[in-house]
Short mmCIF file of C-alpha atoms and ligand atoms in Angstrom, two decimals:
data_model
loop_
_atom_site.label_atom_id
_atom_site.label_comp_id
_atom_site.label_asym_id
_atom_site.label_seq_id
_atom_site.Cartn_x
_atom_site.Cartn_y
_atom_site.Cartn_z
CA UNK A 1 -115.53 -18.65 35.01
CA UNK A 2 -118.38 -21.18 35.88
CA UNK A 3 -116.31 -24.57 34.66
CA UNK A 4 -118.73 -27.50 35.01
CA UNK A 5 -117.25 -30.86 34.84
CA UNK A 6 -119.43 -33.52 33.08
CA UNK A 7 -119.81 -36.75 34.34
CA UNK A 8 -118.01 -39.22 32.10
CA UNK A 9 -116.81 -41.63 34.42
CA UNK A 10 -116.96 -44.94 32.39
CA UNK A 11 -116.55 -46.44 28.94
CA UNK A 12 -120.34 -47.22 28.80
CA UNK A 13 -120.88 -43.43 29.03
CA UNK A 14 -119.22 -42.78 25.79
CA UNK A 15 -120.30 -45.83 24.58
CA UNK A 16 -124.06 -43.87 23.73
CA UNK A 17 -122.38 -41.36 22.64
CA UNK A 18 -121.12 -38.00 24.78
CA UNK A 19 -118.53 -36.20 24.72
CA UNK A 20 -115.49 -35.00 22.54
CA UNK A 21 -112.77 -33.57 23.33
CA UNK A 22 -111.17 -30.78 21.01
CA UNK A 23 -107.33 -29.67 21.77
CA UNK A 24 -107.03 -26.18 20.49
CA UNK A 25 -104.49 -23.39 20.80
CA UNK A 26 -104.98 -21.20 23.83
CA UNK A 27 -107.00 -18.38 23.21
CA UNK A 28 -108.87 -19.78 20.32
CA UNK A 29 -111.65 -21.53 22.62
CA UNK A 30 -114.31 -18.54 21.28
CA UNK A 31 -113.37 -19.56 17.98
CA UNK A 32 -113.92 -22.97 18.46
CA UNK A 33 -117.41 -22.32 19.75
CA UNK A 34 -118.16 -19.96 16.85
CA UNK A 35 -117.39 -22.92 14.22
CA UNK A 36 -119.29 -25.34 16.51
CA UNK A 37 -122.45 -23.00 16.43
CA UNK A 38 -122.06 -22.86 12.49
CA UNK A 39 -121.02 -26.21 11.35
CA UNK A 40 -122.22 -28.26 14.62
CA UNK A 41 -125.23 -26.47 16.02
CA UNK A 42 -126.58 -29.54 17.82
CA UNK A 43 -123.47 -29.96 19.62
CA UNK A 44 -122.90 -28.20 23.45
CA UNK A 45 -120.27 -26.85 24.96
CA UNK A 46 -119.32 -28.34 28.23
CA UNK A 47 -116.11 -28.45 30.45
CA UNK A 48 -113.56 -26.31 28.85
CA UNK A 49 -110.18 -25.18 29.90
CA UNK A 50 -107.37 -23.06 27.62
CA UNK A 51 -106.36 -25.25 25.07
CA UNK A 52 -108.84 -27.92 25.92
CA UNK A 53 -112.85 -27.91 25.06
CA UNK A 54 -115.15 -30.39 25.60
CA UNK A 55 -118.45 -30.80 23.45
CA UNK A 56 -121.65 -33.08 24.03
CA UNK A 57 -122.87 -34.96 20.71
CA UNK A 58 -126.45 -35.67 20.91
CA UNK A 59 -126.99 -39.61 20.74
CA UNK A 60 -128.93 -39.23 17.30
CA UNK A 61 -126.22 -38.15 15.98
CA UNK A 62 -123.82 -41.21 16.80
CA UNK A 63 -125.96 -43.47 15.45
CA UNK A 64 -124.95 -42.46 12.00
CA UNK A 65 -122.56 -45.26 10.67
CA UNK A 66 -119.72 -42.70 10.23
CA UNK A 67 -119.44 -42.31 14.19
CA UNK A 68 -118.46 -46.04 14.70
CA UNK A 69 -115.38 -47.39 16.61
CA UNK A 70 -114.63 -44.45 18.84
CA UNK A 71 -114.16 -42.45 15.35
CA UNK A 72 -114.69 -38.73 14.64
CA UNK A 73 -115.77 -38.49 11.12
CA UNK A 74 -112.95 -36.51 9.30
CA UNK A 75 -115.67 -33.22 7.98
CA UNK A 76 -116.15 -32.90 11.66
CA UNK A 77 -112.84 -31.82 12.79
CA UNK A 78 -111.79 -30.02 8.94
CA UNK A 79 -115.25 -27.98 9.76
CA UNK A 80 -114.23 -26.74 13.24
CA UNK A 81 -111.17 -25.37 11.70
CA UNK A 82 -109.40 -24.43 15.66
CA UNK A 83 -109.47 -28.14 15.98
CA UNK A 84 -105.94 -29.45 16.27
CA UNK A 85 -107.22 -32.95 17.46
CA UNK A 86 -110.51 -34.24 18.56
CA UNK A 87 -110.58 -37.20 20.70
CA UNK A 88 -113.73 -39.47 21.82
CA UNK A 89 -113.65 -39.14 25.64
CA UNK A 90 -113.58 -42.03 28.28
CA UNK A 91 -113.77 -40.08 31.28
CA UNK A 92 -110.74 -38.41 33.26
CA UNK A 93 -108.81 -40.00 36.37
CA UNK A 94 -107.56 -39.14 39.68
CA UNK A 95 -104.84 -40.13 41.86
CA UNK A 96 -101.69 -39.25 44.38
CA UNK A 97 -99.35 -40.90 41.93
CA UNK A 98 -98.86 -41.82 38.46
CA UNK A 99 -99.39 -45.38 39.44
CA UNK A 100 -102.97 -44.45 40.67
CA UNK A 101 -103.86 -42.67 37.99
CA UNK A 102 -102.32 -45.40 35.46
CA UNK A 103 -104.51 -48.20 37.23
CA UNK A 104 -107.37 -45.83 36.90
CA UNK A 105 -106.73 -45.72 33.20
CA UNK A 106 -107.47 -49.44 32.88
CA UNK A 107 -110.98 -49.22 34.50
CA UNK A 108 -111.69 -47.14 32.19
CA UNK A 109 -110.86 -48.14 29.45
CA UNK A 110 -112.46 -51.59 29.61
CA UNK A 111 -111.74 -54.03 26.64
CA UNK A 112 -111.23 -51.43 24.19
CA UNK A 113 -107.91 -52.25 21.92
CA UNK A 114 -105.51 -49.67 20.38
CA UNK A 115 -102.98 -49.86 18.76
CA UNK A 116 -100.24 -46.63 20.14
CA UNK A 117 -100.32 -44.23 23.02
CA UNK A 118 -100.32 -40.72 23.00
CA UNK A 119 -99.81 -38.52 25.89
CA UNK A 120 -99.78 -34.60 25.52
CA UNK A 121 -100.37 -31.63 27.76
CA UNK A 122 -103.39 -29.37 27.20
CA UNK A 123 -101.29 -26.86 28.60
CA UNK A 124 -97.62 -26.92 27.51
CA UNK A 125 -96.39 -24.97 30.31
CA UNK A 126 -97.60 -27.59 32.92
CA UNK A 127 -94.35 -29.13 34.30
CA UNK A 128 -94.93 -32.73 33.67
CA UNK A 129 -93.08 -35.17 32.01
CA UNK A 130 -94.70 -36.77 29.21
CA UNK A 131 -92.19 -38.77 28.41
CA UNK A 132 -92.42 -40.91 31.95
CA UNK A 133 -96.34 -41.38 31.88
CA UNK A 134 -95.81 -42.44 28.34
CA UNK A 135 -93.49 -45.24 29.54
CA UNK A 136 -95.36 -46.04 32.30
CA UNK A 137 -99.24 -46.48 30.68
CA UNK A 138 -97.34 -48.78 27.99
CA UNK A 139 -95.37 -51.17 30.25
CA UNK A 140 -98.63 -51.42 32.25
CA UNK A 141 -100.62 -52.72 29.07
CA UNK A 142 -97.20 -54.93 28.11
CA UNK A 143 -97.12 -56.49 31.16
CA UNK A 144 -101.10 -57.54 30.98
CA UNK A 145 -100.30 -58.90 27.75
CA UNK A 146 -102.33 -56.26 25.98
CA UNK A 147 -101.27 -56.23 22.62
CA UNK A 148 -101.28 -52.50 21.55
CA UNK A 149 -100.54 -53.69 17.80
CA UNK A 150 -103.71 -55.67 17.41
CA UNK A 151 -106.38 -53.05 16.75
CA UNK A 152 -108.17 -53.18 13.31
CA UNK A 153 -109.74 -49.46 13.97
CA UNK A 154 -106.26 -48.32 14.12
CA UNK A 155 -107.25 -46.35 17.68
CA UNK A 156 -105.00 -44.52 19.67
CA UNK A 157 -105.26 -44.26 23.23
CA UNK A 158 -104.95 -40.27 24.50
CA UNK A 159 -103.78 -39.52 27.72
CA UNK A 160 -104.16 -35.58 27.98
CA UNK A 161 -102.61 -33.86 30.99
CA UNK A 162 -105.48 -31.69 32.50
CA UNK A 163 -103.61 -30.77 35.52
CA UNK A 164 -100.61 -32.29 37.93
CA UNK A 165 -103.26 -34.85 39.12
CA UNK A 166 -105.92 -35.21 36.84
CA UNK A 167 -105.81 -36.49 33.25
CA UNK A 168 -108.52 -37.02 30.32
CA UNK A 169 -108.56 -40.75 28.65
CA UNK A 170 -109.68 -41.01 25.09
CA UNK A 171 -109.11 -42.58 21.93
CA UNK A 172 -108.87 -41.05 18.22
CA UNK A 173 -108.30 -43.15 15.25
CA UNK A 174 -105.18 -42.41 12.98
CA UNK A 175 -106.42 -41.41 9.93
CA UNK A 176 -105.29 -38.16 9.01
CA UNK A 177 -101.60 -36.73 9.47
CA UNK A 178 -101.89 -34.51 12.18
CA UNK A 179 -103.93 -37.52 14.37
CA UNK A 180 -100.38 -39.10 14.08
CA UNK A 181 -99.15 -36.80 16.15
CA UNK A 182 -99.20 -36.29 19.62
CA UNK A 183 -101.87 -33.60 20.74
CA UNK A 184 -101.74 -32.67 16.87
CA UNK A 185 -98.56 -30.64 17.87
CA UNK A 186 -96.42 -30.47 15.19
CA UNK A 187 -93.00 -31.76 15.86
CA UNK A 188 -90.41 -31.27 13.23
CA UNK A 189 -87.23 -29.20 13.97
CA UNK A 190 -86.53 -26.15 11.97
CA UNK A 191 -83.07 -26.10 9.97
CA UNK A 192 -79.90 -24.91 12.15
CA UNK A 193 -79.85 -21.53 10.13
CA UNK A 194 -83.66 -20.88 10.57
CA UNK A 195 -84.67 -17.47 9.34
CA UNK A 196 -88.36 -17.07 10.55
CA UNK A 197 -90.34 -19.77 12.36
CA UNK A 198 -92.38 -18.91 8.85
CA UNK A 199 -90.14 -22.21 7.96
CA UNK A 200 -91.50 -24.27 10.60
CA UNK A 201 -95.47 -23.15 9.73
CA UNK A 202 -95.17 -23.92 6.07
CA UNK A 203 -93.29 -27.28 6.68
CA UNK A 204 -96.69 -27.91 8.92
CA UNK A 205 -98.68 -26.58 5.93
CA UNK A 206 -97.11 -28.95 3.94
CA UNK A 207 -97.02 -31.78 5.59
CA UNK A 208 -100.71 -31.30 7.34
CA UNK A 209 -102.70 -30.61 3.98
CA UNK A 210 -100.07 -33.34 2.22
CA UNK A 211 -98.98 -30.16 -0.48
CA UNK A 212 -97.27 -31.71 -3.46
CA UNK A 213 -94.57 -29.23 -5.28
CA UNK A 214 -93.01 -30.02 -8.28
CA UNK A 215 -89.42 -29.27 -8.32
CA UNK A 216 -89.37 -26.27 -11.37
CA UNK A 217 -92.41 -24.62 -10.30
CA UNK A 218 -92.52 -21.29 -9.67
CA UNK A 219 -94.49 -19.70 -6.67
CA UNK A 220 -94.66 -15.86 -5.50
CA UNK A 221 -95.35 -14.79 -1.71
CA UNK A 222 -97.27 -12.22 -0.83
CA UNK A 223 -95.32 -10.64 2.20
CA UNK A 224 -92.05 -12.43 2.19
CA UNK A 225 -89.73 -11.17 4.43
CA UNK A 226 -87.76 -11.66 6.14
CA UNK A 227 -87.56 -14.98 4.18
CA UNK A 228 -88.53 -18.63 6.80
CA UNK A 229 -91.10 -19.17 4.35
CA UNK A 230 -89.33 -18.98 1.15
CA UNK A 231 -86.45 -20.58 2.80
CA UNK A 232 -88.81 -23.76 2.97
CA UNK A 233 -89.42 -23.15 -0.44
CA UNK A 234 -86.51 -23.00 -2.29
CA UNK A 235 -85.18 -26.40 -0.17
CA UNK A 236 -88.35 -27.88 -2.48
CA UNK A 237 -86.70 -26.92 -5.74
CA UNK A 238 -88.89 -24.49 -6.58
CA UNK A 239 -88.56 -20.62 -8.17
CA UNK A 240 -89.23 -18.42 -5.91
CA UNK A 241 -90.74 -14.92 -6.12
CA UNK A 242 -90.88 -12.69 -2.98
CA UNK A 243 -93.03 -9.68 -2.85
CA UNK A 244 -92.55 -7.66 0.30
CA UNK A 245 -91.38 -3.93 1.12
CA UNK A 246 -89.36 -4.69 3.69
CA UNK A 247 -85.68 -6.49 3.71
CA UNK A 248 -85.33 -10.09 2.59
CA UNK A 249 -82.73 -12.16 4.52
CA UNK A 250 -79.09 -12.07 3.00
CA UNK A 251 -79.17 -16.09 2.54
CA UNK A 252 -82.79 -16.06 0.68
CA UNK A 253 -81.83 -12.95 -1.18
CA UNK A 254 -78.36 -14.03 -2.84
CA UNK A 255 -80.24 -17.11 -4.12
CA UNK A 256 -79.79 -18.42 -7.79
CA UNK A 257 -83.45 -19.10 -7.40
CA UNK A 258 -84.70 -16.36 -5.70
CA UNK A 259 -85.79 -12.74 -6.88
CA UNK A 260 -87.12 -10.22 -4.81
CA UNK A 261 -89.75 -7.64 -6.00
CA UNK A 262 -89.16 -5.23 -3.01
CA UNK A 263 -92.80 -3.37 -3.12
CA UNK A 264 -96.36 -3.80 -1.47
CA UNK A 265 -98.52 -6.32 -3.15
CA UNK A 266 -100.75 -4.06 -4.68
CA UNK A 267 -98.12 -2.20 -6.45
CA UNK A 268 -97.07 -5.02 -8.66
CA UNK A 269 -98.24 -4.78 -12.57
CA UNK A 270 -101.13 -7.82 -12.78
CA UNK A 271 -99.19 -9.13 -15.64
CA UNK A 272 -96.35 -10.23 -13.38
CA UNK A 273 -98.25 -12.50 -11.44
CA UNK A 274 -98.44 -14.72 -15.34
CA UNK A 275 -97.04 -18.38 -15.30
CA UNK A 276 -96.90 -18.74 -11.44
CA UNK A 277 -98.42 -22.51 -10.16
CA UNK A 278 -98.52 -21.15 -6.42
CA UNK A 279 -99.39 -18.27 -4.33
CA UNK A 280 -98.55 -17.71 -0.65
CA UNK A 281 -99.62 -14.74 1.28
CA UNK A 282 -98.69 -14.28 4.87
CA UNK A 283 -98.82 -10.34 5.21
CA UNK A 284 -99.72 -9.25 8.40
CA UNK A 285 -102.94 -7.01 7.09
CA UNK A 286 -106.23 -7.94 8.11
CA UNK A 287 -107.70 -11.02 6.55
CA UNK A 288 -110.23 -8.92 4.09
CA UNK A 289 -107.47 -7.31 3.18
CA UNK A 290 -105.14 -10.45 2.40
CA UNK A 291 -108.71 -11.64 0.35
CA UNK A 292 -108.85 -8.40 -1.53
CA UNK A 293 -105.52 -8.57 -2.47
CA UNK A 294 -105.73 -12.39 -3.75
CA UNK A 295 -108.90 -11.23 -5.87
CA UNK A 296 -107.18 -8.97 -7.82
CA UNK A 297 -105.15 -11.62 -9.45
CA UNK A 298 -107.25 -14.56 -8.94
CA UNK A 299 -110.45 -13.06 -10.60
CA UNK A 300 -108.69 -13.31 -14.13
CA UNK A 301 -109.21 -16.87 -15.47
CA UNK A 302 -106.37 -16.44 -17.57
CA UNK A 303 -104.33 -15.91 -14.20
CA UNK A 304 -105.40 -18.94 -11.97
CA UNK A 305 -102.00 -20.62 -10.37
CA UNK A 306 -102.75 -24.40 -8.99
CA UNK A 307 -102.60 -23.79 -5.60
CA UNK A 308 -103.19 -20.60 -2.87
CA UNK A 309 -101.69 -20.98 0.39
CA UNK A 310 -102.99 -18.32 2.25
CA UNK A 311 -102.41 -17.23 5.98
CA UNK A 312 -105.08 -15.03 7.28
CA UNK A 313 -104.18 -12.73 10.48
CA UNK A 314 -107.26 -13.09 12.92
CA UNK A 315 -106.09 -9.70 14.97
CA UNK A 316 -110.00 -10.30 16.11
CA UNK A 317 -110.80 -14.07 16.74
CA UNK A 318 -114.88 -12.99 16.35
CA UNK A 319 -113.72 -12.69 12.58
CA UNK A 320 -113.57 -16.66 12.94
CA UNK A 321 -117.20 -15.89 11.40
CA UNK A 322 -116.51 -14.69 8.19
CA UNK A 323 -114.49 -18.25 7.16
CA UNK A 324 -117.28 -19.59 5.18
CA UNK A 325 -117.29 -16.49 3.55
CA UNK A 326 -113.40 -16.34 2.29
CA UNK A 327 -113.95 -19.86 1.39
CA UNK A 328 -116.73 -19.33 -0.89
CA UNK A 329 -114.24 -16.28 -2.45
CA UNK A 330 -111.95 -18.90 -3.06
CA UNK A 331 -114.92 -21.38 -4.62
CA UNK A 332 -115.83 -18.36 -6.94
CA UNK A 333 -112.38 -18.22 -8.53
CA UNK A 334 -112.25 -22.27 -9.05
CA UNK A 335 -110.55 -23.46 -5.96
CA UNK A 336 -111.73 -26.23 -3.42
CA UNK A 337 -110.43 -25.20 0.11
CA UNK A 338 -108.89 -26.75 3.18
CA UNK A 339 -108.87 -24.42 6.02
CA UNK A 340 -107.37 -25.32 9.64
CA UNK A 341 -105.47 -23.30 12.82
CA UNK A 342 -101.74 -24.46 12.18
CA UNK A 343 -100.13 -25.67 15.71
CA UNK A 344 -96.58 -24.16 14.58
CA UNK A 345 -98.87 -20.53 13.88
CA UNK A 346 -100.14 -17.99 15.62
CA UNK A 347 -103.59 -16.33 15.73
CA UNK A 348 -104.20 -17.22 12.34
CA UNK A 349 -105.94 -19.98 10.08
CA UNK A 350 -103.76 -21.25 7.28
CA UNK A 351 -106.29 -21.64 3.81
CA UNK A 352 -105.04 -24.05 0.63
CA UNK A 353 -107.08 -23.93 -1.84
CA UNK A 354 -106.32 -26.28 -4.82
CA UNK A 355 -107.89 -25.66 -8.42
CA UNK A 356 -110.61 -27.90 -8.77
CA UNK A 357 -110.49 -27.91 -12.76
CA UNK A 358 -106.71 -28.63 -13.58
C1 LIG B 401 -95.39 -12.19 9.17
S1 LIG B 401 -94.34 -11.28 8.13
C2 LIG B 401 -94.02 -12.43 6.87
C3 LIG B 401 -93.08 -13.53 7.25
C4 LIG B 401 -92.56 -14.23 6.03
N1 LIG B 401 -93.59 -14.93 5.32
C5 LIG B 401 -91.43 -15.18 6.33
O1 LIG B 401 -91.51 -16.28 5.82
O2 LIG B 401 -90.47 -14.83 7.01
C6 LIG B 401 -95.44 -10.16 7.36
C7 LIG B 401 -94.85 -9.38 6.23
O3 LIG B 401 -95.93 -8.84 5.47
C8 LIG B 401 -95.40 -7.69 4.84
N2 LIG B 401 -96.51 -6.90 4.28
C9 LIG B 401 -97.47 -6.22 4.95
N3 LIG B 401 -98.29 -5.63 4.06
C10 LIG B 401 -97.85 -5.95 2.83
C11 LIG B 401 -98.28 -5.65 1.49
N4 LIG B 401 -99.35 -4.88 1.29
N5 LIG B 401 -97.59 -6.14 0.45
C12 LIG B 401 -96.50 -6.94 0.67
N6 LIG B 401 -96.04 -7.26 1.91
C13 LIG B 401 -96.71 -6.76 2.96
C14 LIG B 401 -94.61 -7.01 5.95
O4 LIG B 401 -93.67 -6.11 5.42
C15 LIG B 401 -93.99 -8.20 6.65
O5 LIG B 401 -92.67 -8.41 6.22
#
């Protein structure tokens, strides 16, 4: 691999306008680039590492209003989709020590202001503790009296760990959920008696697209078992309907508010699927499959549920081409879409889609 570095070596650099920096899950770097080349085709690829890829924005493109304060505009990131944070770069530092590479941090960053720090691996294996360099970059602006509560853009300062000695400085502004949270990694313990780490992604889902169940509703899952996801599901009050061939967990299954219809999707009268306000698929089948299989109930107007929260397996990540076109499935049946790569998932893109027309 041919890795060029760019040179962003001071806040001026960025200032007309250069590079971002996009932390992804490892392996979906070609994806990435695919959704660039769609959505941002004046955008280039530059520096990239696994879980870390670094674009150059053209300067005519900054200039639009949206761009201002260090700020991604929000379509930007939603339209890459393998985008679990984007960051406006500052340039990376060097040094022997922490120390060094903290003191490099302030040349760079100038008199910009933020207002929390953030400091996440682009590689979690790397054996460096966060926790330490988090401590020490914010005593180091306490004790120059920087305030890091004063900022009106609501900025955060990233540090991302490159490498041992190296680490990227940027700054992303806190306006969406997942910019809250370090590296966009999602953070939130499953319960004690976790069934699948299906929990864990939904609870992402939820929390990520800001899903709002009503306690009483009544949602089915396409491929349920053995039961994480419906676990999550009945802890939000909800009736729950599991369609899968294969065993449901003995805690899900004895539910009061669970029934289990134990066949393949496509095996299950239309009819049945009346009077439900969600669907969930998460069957490992290829995604035109999973789309297929959504069709054939959501094609009925008389059969249209509120919400679809769909996973889609990406077994091949090239198939991170045909999004736009499961999307515009989804538009044809009456639903708007929000499509992203979950950091709790695998190699998979989590779709809601919410009825435009209630
Ligand atoms: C990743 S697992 C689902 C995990 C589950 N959502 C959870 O929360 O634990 C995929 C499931 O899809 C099911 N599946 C595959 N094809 C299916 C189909 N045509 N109809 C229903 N379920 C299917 C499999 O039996 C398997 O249990």
């Amino acid at each position: 691999m041919n890795v060029e570095i760019p040179k962003v070596d001071t806040a001026a650099d960025i200032q007309q306008g250069e590079f971002l920096l996009i932390g992804c899950r490892h392996g979906s770097e070609p994806a990435l680039e695919i959704r660039q080349k769609i959505a941002f085709p004046s955008f280039r690829k530059s520096y990239w590492r696994k879980g870390l890829v670094t674009f150059r924005v053209p300067p005519q493109t900054l200039t639009d209003s949206q761009w201002n304060d260090f700020r991604i505009p929000t379509d930007v990131l939603d339209n890459l989709v393998f985008a679990r944070i984007g960051i406006r770069s500052l340039g990376q530092v060097t040094g022997q020590t922490d120390e060094e590479r903290v003191a490099a941090t302030h040349q760079v960053l100038t008199s910009i202001r933020f207002q929390a720090v953030h400091v996440w691996k682009r590689d979690p294996r790397l054996k460096v503790d966060t926790e330490s360099i988090h401590h020490k970059l914010t005593d180091s602006f306490v004790s120059l009296n920087k305030n890091l509560f004063l900022s009106t853009a609501h900025l955060i300062l990233d540090c991302v760990i490159d490498s041992e000695d190296r680490w990227w400085i940027g700054v992303h502004s806190d306006e969406s959920q997942a910019s809250q949270w370090p590296g966009g990694y999602y953070m939130n313990q499953s319960p004690a008696q976790k069934i699948s780490r299906a929990w864990l992604k939904l609870d992402e889902a939820i929390a990520r697209f800001g899903i709002d169940f009503n306690p009483g509703e009544r949602v089915c899952e396409l491929g349920a078992a053995p039961g994480g996801a419906c676990q999550r599901l009945l802890e939000a009050d909800l009736e729950v309907v599991g369609v899968d061939p294969a065993a449901i967990d003995s805690q899900i299954a004895d539910h009061a508010r669970f029934t289990h219809w134990k066949k393949r999707a496509r095996d299950i009268r239309i009819r049945n699927f009346y009077g439900f306000d969600w669907i969930l698929t998460d069957m490992n089948i290829d995604p035109d499959s999973t789309i297929t299989a959504l069709e054939r109930i959501l094609v009925s107007p008389a059969l249209r549920p509120r919400g679809i929260i769909a996973t889609l397996k990406l077994s091949d990540i090239s198939s991170a081409e045909k999004i736009g076109q499961w999307c515009a499935s989804f538009a044809s049946w009456g639903y708007q879409t929000q499509v992203q790569q979950l950091s709790t998932g695998g190699q998979e893109i989590c779709i809601v889609a919410q009825k435009t027309h209630v």
